[in-house]
Coordinates of N, CA and C in Angstrom, one line a residue:
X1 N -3.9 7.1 -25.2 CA -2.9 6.1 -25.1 C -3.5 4.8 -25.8
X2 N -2.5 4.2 -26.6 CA -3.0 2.7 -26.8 C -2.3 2.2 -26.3
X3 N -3.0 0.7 -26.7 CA -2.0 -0.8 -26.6 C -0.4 -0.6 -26.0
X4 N -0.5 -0.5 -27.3 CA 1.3 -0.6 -27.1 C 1.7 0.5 -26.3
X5 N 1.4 2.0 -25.6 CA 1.2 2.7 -25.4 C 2.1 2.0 -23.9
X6 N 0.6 1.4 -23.2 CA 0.5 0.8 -22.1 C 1.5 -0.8 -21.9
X7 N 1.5 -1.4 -22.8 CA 2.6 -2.7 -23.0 C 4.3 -1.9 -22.7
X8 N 4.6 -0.8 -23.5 CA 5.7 -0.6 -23.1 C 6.1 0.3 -21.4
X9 N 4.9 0.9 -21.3 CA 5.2 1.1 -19.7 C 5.0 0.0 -18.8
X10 N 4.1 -0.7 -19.2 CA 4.2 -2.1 -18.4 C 5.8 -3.0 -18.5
X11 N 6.2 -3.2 -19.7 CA 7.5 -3.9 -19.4 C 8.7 -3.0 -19.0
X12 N 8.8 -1.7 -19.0 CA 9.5 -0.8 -18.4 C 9.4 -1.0 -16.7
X13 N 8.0 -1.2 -16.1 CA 7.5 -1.5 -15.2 C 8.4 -2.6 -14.4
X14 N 8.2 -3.8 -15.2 CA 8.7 -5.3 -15.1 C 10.1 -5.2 -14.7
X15 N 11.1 -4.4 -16.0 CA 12.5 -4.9 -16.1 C 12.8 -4.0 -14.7
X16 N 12.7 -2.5 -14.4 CA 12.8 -2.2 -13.4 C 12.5 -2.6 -12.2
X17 N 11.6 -3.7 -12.5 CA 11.0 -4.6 -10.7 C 12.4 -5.6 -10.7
X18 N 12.6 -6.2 -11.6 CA 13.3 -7.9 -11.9 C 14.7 -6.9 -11.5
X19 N 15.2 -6.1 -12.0 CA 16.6 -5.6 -11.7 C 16.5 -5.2 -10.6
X20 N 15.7 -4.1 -10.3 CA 15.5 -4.1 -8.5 C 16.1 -5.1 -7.6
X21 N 14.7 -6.0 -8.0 CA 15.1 -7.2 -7.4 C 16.1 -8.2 -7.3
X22 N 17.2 -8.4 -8.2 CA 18.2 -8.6 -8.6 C 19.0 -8.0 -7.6
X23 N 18.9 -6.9 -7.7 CA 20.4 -6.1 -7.5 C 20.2 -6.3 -5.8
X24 N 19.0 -6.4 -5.1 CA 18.7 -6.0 -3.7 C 18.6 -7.8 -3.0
X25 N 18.0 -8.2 -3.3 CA 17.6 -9.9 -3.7 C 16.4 -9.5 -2.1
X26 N 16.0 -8.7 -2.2 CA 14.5 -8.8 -1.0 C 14.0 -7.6 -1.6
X27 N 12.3 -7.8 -0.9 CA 11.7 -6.5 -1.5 C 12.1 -5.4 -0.5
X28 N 11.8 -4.4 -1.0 CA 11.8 -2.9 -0.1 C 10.6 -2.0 -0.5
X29 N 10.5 -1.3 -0.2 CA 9.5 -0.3 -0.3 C 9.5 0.4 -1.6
X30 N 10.2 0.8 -2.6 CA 10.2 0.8 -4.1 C 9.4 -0.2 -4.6
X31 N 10.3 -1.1 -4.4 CA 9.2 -2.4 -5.2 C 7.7 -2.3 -4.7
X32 N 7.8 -2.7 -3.5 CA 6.0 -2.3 -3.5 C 5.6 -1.3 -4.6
X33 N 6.0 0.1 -4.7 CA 5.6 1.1 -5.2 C 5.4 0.9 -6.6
X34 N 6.2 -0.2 -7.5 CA 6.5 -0.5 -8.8 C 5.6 -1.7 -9.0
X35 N 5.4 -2.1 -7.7 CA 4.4 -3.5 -7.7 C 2.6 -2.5 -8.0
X36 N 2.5 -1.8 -7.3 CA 1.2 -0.9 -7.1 C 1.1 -0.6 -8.7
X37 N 2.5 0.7 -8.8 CA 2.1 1.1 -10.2 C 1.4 0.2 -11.6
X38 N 2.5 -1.0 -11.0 CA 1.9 -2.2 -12.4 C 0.4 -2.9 -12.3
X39 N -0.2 -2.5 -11.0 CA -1.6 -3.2 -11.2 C -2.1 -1.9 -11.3
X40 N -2.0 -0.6 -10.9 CA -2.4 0.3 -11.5 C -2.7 0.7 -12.8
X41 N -1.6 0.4 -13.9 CA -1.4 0.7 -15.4 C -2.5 -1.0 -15.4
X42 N -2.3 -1.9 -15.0 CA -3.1 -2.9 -15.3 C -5.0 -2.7 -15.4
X43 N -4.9 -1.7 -14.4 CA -6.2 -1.5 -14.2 C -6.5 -0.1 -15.1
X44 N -5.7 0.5 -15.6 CA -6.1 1.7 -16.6 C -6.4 1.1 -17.9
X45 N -5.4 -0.1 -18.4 CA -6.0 -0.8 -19.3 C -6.7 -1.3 -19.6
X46 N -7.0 -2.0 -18.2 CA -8.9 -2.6 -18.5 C -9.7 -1.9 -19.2
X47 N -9.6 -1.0 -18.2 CA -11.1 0.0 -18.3 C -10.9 0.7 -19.6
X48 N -9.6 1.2 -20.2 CA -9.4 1.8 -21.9 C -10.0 0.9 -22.7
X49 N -9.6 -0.5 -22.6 CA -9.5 -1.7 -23.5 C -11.1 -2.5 -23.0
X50 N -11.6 -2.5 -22.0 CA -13.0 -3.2 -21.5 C -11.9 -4.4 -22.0
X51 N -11.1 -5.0 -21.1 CA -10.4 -6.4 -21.3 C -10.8 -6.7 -19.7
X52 N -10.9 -7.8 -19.2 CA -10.5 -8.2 -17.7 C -9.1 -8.5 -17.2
X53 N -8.9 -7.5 -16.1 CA -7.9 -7.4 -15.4 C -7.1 -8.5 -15.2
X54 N -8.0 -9.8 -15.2 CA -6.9 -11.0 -14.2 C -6.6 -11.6 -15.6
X55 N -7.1 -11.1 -17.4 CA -6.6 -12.1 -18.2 C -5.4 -10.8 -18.6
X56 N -5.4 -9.7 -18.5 CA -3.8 -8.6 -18.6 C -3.0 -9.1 -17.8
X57 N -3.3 -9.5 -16.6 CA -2.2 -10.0 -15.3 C -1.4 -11.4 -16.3
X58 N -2.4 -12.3 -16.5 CA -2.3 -13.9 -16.8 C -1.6 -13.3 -18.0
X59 N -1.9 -12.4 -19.5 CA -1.1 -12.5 -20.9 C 0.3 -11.2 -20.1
X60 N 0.7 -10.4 -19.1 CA 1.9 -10.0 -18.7 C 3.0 -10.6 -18.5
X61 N 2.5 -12.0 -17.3 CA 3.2 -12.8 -16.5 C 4.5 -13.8 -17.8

């Protein structure tokens, strides 16, 4: 996987958290799960890319 590989599961990640959220207006137990997965893919990209995790968090946000 590259880059973009991981950028497009990550904003797939996002829109499905924000519509979630949207549609529910509180979290539930999905979101956690979507919340996990995205520091998860965050943390597979580190380690692919040797980037630090809190500047993927800070260029996602």
């Amino acid at each position: 996987m590259n880059y973009l590989d991981f950028k497009k599961i990550q904003d797939a990640l996002n829109d499905t958290y924000r519509t979630l959220q949207n549609e529910i207006g509180e979290e539930l137990d999905p979101l956690k799960s979507i919340v996990q997965a995205k520091n998860d893919l965050l943390h597979a990209m580190s380690h692919s890319t040797s980037i630090d995790v809190d500047f993927l968090r800070y260029k996602s946000e």
